[in-house]
CSV table of C-alpha atoms in Angstrom, one decimal:
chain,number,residue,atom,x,y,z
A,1,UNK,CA,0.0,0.0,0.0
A,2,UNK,CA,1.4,3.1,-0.9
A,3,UNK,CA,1.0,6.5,0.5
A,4,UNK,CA,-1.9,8.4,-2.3
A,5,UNK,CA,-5.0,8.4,-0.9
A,6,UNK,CA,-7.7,6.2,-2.2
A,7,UNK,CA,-5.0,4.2,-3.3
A,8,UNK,CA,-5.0,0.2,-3.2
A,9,UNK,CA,-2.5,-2.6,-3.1
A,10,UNK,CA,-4.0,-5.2,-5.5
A,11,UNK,CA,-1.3,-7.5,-4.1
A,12,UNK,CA,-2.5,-8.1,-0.6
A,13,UNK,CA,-6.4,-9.7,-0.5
A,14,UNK,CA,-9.2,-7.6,1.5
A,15,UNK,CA,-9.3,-9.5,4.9
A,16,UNK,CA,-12.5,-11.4,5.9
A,17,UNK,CA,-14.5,-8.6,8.4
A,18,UNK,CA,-13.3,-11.1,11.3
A,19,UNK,CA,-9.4,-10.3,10.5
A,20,UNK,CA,-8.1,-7.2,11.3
A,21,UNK,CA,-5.3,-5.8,8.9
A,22,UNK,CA,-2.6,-5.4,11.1
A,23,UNK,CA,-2.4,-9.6,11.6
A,24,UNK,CA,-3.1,-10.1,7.9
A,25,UNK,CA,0.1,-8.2,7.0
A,26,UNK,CA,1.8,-10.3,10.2
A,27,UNK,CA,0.8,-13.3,8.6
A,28,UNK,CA,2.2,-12.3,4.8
A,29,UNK,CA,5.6,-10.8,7.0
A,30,UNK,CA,6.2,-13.5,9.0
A,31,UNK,CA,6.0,-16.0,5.7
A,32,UNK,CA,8.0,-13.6,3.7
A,33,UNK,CA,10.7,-13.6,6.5
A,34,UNK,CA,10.8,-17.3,6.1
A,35,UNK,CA,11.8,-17.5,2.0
A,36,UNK,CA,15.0,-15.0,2.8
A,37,UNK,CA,17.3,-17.0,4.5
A,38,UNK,CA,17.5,-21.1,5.8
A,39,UNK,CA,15.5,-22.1,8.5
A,40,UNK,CA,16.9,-24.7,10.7
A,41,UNK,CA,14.7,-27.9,11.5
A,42,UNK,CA,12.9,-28.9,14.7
A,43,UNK,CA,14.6,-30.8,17.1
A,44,UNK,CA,12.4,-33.9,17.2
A,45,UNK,CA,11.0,-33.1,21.1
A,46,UNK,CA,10.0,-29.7,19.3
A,47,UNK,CA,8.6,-31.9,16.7
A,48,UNK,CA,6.4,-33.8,18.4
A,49,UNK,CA,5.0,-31.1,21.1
A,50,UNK,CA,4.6,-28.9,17.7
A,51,UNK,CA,2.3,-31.9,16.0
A,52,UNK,CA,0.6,-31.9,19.2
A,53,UNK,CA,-0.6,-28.6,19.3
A,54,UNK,CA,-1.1,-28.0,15.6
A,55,UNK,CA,-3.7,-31.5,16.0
A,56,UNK,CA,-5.3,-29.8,19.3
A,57,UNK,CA,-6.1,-26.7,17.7
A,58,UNK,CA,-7.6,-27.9,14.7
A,59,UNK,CA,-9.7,-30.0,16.8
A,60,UNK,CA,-10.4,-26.8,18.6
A,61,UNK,CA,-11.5,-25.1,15.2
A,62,UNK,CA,-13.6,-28.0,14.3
A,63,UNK,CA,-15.5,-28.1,18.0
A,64,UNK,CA,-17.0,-24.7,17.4
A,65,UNK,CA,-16.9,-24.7,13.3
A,66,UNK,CA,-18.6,-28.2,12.6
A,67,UNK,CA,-19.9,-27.7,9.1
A,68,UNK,CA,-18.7,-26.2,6.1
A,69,UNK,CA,-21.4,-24.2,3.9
A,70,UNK,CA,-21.8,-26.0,0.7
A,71,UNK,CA,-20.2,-23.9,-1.5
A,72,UNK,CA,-17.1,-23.0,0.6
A,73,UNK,CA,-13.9,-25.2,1.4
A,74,UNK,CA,-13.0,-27.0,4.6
A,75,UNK,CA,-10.6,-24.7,6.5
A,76,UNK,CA,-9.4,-26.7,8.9
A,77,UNK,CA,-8.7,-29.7,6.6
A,78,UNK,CA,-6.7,-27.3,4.3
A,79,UNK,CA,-4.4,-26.3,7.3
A,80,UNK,CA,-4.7,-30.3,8.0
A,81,UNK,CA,-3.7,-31.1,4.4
A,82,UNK,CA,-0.9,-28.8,3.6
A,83,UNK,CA,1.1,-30.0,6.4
A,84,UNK,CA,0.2,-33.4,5.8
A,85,UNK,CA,1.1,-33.4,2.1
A,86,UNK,CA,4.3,-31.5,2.1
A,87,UNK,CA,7.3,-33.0,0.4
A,88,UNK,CA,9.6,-33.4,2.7
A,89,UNK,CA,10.5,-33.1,6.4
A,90,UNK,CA,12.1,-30.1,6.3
A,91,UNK,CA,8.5,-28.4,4.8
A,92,UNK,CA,6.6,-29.9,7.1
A,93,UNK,CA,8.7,-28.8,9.9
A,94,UNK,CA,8.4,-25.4,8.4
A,95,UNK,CA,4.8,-25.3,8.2
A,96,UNK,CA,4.4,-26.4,11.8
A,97,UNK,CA,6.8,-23.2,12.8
A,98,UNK,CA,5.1,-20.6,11.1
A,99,UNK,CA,1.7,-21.7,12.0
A,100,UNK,CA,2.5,-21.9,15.7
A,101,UNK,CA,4.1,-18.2,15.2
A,102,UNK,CA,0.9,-17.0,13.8
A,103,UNK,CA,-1.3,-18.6,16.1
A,104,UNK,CA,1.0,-17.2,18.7
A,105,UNK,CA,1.5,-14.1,17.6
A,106,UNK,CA,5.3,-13.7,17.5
A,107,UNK,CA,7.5,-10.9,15.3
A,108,UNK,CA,9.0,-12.3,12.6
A,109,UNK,CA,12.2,-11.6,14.6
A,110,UNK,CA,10.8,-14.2,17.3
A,111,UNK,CA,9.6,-17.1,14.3
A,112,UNK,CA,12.2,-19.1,14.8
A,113,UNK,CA,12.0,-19.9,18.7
A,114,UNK,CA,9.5,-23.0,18.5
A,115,UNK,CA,9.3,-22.9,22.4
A,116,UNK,CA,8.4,-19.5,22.5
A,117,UNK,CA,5.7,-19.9,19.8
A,118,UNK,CA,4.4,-23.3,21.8
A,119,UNK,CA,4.0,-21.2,25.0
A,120,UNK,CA,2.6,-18.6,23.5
A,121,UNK,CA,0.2,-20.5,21.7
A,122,UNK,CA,-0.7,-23.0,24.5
A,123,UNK,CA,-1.2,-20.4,27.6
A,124,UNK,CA,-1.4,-16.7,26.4
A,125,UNK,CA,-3.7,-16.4,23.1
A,126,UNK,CA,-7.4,-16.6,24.0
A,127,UNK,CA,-9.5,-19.1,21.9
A,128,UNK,CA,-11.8,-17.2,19.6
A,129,UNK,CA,-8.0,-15.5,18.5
A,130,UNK,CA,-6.7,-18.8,17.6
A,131,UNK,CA,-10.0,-19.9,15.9
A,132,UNK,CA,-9.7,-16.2,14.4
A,133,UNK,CA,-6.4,-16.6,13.0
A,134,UNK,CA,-6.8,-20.5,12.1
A,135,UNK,CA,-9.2,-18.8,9.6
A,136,UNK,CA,-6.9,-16.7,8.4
A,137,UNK,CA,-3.9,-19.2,7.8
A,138,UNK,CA,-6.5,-21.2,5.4
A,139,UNK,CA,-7.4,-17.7,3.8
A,140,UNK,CA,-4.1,-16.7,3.0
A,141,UNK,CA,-3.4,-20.6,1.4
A,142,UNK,CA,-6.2,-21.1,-0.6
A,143,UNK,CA,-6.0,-17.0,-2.0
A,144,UNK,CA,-2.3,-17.4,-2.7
A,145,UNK,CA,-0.9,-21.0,-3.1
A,146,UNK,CA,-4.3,-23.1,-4.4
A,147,UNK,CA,-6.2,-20.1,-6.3
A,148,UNK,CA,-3.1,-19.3,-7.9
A,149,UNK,CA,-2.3,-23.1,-9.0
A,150,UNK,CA,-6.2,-23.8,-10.3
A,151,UNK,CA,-6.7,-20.2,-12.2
A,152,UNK,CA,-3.2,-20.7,-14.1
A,153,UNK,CA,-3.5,-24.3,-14.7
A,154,UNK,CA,-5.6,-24.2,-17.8
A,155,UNK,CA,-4.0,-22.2,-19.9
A,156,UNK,CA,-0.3,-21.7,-21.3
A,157,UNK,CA,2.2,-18.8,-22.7
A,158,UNK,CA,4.6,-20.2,-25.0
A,159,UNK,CA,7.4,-18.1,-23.9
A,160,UNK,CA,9.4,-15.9,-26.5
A,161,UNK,CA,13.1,-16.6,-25.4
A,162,UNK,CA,14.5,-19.3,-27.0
A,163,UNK,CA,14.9,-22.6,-25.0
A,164,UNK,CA,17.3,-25.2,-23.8
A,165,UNK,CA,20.2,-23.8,-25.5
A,166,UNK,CA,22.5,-26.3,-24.8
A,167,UNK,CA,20.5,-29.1,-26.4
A,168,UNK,CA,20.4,-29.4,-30.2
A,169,UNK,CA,17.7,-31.2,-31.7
A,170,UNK,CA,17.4,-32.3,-35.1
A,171,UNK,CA,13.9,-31.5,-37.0
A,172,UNK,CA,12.4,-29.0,-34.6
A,173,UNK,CA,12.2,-25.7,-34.9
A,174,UNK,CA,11.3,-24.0,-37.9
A,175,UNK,CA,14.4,-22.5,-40.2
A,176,UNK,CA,16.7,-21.0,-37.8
A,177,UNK,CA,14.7,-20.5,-34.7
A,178,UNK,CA,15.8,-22.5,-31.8
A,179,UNK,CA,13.2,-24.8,-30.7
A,180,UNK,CA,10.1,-23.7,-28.6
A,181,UNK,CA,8.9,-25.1,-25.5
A,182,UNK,CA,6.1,-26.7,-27.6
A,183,UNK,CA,8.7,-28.2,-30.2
A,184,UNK,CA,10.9,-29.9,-27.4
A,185,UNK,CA,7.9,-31.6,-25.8
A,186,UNK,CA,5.8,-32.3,-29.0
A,187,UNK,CA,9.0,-34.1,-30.1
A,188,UNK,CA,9.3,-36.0,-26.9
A,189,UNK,CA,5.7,-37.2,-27.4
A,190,UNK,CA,6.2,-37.8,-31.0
A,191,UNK,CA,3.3,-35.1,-31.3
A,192,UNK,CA,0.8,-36.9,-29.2
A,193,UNK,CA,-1.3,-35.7,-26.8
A,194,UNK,CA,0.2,-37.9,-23.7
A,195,UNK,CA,-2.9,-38.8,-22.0
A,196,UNK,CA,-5.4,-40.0,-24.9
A,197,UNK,CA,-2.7,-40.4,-27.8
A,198,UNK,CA,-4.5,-37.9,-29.9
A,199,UNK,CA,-2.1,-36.5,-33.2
A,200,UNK,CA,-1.4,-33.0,-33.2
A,201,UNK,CA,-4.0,-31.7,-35.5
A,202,UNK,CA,-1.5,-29.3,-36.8
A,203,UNK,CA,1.1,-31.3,-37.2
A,204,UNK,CA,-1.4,-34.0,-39.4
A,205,UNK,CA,-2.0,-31.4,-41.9
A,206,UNK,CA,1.6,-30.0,-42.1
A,207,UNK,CA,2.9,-33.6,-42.8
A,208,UNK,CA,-0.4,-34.4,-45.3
A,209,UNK,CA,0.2,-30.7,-47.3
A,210,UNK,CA,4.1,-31.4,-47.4
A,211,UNK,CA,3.9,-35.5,-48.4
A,212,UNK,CA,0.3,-36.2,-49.0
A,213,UNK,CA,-0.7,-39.9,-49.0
A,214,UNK,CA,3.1,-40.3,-47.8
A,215,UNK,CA,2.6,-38.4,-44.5
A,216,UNK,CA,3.3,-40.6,-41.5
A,217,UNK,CA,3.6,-40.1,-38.0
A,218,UNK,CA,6.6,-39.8,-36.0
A,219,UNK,CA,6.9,-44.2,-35.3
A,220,UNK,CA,7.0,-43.9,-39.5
A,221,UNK,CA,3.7,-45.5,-40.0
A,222,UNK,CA,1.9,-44.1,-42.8
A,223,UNK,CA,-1.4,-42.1,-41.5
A,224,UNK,CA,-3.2,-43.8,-44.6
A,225,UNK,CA,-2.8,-47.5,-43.0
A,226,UNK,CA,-5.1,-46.2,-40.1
A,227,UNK,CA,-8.7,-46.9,-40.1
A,228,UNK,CA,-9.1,-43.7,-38.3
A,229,UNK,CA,-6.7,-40.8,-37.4
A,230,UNK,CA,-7.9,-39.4,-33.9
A,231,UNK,CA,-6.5,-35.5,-34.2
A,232,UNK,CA,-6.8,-33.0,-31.6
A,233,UNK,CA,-5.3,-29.5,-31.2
A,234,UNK,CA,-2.8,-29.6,-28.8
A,235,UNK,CA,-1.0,-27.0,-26.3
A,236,UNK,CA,1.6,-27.0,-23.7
A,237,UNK,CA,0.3,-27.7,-20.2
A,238,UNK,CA,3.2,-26.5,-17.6
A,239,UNK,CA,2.9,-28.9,-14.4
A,240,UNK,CA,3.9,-26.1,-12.3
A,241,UNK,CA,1.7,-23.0,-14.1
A,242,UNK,CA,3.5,-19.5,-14.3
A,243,UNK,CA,0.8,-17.9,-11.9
A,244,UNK,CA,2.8,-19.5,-9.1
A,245,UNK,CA,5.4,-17.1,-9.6
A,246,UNK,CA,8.1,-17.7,-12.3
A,247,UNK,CA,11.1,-15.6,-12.4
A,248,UNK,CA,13.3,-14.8,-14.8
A,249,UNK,CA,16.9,-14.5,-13.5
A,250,UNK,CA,19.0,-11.6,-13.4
A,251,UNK,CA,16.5,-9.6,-15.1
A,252,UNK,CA,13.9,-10.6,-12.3
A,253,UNK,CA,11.8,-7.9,-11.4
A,254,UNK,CA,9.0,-8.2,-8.7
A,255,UNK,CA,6.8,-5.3,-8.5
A,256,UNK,CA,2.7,-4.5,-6.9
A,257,UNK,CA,0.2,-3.2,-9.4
A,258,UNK,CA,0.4,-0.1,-7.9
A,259,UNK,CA,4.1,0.6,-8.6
A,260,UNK,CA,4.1,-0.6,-12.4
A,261,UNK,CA,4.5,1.9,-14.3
A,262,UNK,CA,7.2,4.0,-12.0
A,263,UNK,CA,9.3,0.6,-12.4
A,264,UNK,CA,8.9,-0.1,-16.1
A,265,UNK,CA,9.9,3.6,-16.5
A,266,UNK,CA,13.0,3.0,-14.4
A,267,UNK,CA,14.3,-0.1,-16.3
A,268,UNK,CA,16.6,0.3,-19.2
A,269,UNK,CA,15.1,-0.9,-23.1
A,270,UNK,CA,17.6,-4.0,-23.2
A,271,UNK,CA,16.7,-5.2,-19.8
A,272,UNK,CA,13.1,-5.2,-20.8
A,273,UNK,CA,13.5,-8.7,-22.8
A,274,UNK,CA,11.5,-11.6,-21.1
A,275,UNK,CA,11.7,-9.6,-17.8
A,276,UNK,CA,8.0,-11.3,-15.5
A,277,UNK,CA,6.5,-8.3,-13.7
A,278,UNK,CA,4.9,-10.0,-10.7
A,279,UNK,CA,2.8,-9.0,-8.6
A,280,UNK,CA,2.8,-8.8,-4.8
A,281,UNK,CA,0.2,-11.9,-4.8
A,282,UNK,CA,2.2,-14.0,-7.0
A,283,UNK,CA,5.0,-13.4,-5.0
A,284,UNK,CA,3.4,-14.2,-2.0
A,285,UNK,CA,2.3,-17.7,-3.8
A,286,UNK,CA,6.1,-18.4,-4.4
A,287,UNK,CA,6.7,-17.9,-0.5
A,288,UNK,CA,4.1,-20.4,0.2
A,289,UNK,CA,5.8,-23.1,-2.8
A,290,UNK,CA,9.0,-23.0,-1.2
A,291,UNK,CA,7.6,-23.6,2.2
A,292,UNK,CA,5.7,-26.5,0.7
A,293,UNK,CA,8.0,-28.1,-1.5
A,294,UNK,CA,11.6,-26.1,-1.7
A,295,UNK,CA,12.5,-28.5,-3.9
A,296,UNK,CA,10.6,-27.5,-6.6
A,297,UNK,CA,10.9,-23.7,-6.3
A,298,UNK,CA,14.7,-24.8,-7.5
A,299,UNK,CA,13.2,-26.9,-10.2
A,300,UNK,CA,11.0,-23.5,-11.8
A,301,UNK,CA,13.3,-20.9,-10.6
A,302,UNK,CA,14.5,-18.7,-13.4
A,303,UNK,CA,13.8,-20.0,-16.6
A,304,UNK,CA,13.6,-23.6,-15.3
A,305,UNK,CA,9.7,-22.7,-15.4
A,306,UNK,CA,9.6,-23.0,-18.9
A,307,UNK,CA,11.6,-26.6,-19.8
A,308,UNK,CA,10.7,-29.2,-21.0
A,309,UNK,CA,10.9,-30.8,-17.4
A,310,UNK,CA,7.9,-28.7,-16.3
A,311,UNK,CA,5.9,-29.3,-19.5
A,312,UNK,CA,3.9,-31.8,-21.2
A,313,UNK,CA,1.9,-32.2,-24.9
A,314,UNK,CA,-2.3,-32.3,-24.1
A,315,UNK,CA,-5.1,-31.7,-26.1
A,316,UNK,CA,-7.2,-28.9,-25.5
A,317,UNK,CA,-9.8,-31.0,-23.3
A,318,UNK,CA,-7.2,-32.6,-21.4
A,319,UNK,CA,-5.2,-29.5,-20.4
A,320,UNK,CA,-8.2,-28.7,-18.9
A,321,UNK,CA,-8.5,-31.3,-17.0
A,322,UNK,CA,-5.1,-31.6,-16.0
A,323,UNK,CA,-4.4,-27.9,-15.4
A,324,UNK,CA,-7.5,-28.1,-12.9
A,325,UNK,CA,-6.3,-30.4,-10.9
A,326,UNK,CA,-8.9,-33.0,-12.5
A,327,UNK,CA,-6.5,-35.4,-13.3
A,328,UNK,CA,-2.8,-36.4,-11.9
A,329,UNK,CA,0.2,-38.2,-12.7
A,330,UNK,CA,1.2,-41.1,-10.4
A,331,UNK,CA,4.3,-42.8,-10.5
A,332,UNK,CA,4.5,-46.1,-10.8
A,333,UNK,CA,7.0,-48.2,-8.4
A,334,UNK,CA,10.0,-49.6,-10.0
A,335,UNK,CA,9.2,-48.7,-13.4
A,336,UNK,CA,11.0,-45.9,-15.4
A,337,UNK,CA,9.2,-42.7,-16.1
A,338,UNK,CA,6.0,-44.4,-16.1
A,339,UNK,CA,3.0,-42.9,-14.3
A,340,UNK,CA,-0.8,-43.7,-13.8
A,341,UNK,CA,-2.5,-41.0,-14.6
A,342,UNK,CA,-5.9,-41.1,-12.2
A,343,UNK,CA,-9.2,-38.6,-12.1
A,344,UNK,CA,-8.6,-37.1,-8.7
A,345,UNK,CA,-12.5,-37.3,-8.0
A,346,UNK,CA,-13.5,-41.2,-8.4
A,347,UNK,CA,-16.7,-40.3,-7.9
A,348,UNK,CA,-16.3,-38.1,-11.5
A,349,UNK,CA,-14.9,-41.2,-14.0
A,350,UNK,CA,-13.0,-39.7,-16.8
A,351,UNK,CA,-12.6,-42.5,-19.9
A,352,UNK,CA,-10.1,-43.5,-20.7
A,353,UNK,CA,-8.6,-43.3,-16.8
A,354,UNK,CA,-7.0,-44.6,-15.4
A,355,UNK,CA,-4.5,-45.6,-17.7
A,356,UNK,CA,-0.6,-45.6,-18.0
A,357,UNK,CA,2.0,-43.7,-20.0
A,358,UNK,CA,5.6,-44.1,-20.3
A,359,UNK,CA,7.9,-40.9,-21.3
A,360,UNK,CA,11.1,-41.8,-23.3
A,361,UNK,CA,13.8,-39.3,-24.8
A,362,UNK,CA,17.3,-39.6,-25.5
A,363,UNK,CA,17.5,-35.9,-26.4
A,364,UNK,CA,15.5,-34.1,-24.5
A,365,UNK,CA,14.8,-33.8,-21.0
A,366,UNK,CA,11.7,-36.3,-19.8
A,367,UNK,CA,9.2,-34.5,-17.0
A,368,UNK,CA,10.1,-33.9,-13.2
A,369,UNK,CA,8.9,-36.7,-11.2
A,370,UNK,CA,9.3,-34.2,-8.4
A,371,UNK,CA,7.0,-31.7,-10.2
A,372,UNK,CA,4.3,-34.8,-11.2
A,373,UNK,CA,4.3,-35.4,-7.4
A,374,UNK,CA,4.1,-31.7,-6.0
A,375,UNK,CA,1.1,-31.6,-8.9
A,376,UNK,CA,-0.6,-34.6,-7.3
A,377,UNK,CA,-0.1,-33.6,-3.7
A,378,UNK,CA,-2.2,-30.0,-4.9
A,379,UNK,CA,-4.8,-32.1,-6.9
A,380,UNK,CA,-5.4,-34.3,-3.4
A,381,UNK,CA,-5.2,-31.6,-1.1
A,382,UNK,CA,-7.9,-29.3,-3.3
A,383,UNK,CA,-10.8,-32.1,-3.7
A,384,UNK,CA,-10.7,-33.4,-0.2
A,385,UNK,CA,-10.7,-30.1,0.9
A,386,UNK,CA,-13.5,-28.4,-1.9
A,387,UNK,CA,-11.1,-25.8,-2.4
A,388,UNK,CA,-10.8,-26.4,-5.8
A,389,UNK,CA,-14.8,-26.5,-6.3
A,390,UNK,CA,-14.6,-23.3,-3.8
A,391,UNK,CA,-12.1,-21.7,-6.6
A,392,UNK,CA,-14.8,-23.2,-9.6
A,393,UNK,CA,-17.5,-21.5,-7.3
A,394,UNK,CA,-15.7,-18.2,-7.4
A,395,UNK,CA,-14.6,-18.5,-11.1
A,396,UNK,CA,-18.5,-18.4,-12.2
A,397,UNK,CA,-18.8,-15.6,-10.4
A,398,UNK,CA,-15.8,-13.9,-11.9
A,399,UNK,CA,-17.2,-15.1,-15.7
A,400,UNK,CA,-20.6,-13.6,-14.7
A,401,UNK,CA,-18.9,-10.4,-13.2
A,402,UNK,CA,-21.7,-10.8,-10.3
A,403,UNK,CA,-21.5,-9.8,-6.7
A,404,UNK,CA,-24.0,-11.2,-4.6
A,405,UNK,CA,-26.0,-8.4,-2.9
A,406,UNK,CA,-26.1,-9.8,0.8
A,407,UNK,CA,-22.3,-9.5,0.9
A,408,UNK,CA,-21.8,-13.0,0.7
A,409,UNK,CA,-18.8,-13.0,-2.0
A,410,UNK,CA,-15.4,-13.1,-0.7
A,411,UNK,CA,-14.5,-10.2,-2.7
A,412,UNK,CA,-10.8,-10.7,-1.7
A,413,UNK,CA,-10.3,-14.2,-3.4
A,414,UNK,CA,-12.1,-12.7,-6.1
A,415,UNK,CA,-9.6,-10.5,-7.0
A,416,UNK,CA,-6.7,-12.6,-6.2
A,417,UNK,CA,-8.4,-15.3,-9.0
A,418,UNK,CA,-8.2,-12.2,-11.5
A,419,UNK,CA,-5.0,-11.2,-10.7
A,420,UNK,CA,-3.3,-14.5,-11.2
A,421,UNK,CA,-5.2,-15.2,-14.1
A,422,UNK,CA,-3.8,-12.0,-15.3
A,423,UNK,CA,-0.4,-11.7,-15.4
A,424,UNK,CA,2.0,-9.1,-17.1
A,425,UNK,CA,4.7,-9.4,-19.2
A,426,UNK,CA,7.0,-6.7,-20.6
A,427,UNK,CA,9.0,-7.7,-23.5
């Protein structure tokens, strides 16, 4: 928020009437404090007086909260679920420190004394503050970490810098252009859609106008010798979407709405190329990624975002479905690069799922099993939670530009779901 009157910060959400302002910028410090420097892991008596408390509280929550309107998402669960699902240790021990900090109200100087946070939490905060800030935790995850994933997930950028530079690859690309994020992975998957095996429609007609009844597909069988040639249109579908908060390097700049056009003016022409203008929700999603999974905020930093390790070839219907958090990809024990890919609703059969695919490349890089997992872990945690019919709830309202009149909407998720479907780029 900056100092004009009238003026507001489209990167940090309205707070629910419940939360006052002053905790909901504690909450966004106190996480932001945590991505800028290492943070050392419990000791495993801190560990287990930690899970403790984080289990009695949400008990707590649940006690005086015991139903969940139908068209909202289980709070507690969500707190429940993002702990649960983390990656690793170290992100699970993480999540259990800055929630007890929250509850507890510590500086983000104080975060990282655990026993300080435990006391606190256990003896000084009165109950309907705990319940009050339990809310908020869930608010401040499903506005920045699963809103972000679900409203960037069906849709991809084809970014304009050339990629993989150190990988030459024969037959893709067109003349002299280095080969786009779509050529390296449409190559991979020999131009098939790798969920239903659909052809690339344009692809089929590129080959038929060049060689007509000669055209084959990339195995060398001639299209003619099929009965039928299933063709779809087909796009890039990022595992990790940019909305989460890709950078770009050196020429990383991270910016609020509200500053824009003061820091475009300030940046020299030549620096301008692929530079990601973020905003101060997207960054506040990446904060919430590396507490999650760290691992994979290595995997997308930079350009890493757009390689062929965070991509795969779909068809329209299927990128969809995928980018949603619909479907997953499932690894299969002791079997190379192979994956199940499963609806994440079994109540909601999707033919042909389940079934398997295999990814094979001796060129270029084969998908991040690490990304396919951190995908999976989001795709769980948002349908036993609703927040990913929550996020389709608020999505019809954003299509239908409607507001209910008895000030029902959550106005602030509202406008985080435009904002990261709306990212800027300056080229």
């Amino acid at each position: 928020m900056d100092n004009n009157e009238g003026m507001i910060d489209l990167g940090h959400p309205v707070p629910p009437q419940e939360m006052g302002h002053r905790r909901q910028q504690s909450l966004q410090d106190i996480i932001k404090f945590a991505f800028q420097r290492p943070v050392p892991p419990l000791l495993e008596a801190q560990r287990v007086q930690a899970i403790a408390r984080f289990s009695q509280l949400l008990a707590m929550y649940r006690a005086h909260l015991p139903h969940t309107a139908a068209d909202r998402y289980d709070s507690a669960k969500v707190v429940e679920l993002f702990h649960e699902y983390a990656l690793s240790e170290v992100s699970k021990d993480r999540i259990l420190r800055y929630f007890l900090a929250h509850i507890a109200g510590v500086s983000k100087e104080e975060q990282d004394d655990i026993d300080l946070a435990l006391t606190r939490a256990n003896t000084l905060v009165p109950e309907d503050q705990q319940r009050s800030r339990i809310t908020e935790f869930a608010e401040h995850l499903h506005a920045y970490f699963f809103s972000a994933l679900r409203a960037g997930g069906g849709a991809t950028r084809e970014p304009s810098a050339a990629l993989s530079p150190d990988r030459t690859v024969q037959r893709i690309g067109v003349g002299n252009r280095p080969p786009s994020l779509k050529d390296l992975v449409s190559f991979r998957e020999r131009h098939r859609c790798t969920i239903s095996g659909a052809f690339s429609d344009d692809e089929y007609q590129a080959r038929w106008k060049a060689d007509g009844a000669d055209a084959k597909d990339d195995d060398g069988v001639l299209f003619t010798s099929f009965e039928y040639v299933d063709r779809r249109p087909t796009e890039t579908a990022h595992i990790i979407p940019h909305s989460i908060g890709a950078r770009s390097g050196k020429n990383e700049m991270l910016v609020s709405v509200t500053s824009l056009n003061s820091k475009i003016s300030s940046v020299r022409p030549e620096e301008l190329t692929d530079v990601l203008i973020q905003n101060d929700s997207q960054l506040a999603a990446l904060h919430l990624l590396d507490m999650f999974d760290p691992t994979a905020t290595a995997l997308i930093d930079g350009a890493g975002i757009d390689t062929p390790k965070n991509a795969i070839l779909l068809a329209s219907e299927w990128h969809h479905f995928f980018g949603t958090f619909q479907v997953y990809f499932d690894k299969v024990d002791n079997q190379a690069n192979t994956y199940t890919v499963c609806v994440t609703n079994p109540n909601q059969p999707i033919r042909p799922l389940p079934r398997t695919v295999t990814f094979e490349s001796e060129t270029i890089e084969l998908p991040s099993p690490h990304l396919f997992a951190l995908h999976k872990a989001v795709a769980k945690i948002m349908y036993l939670t609703g927040a990913g019919e929550y996020t389709n709830h608020l999505d019809r309202y954003d299509s239908a530009d409607t507001i209910a009149a008895d000030g029902t909407t959550n106005l602030a998720n509202l406008l985080n779901l435009r904002l990261f479907t709306s990212p800027i780029r300056a080229y």
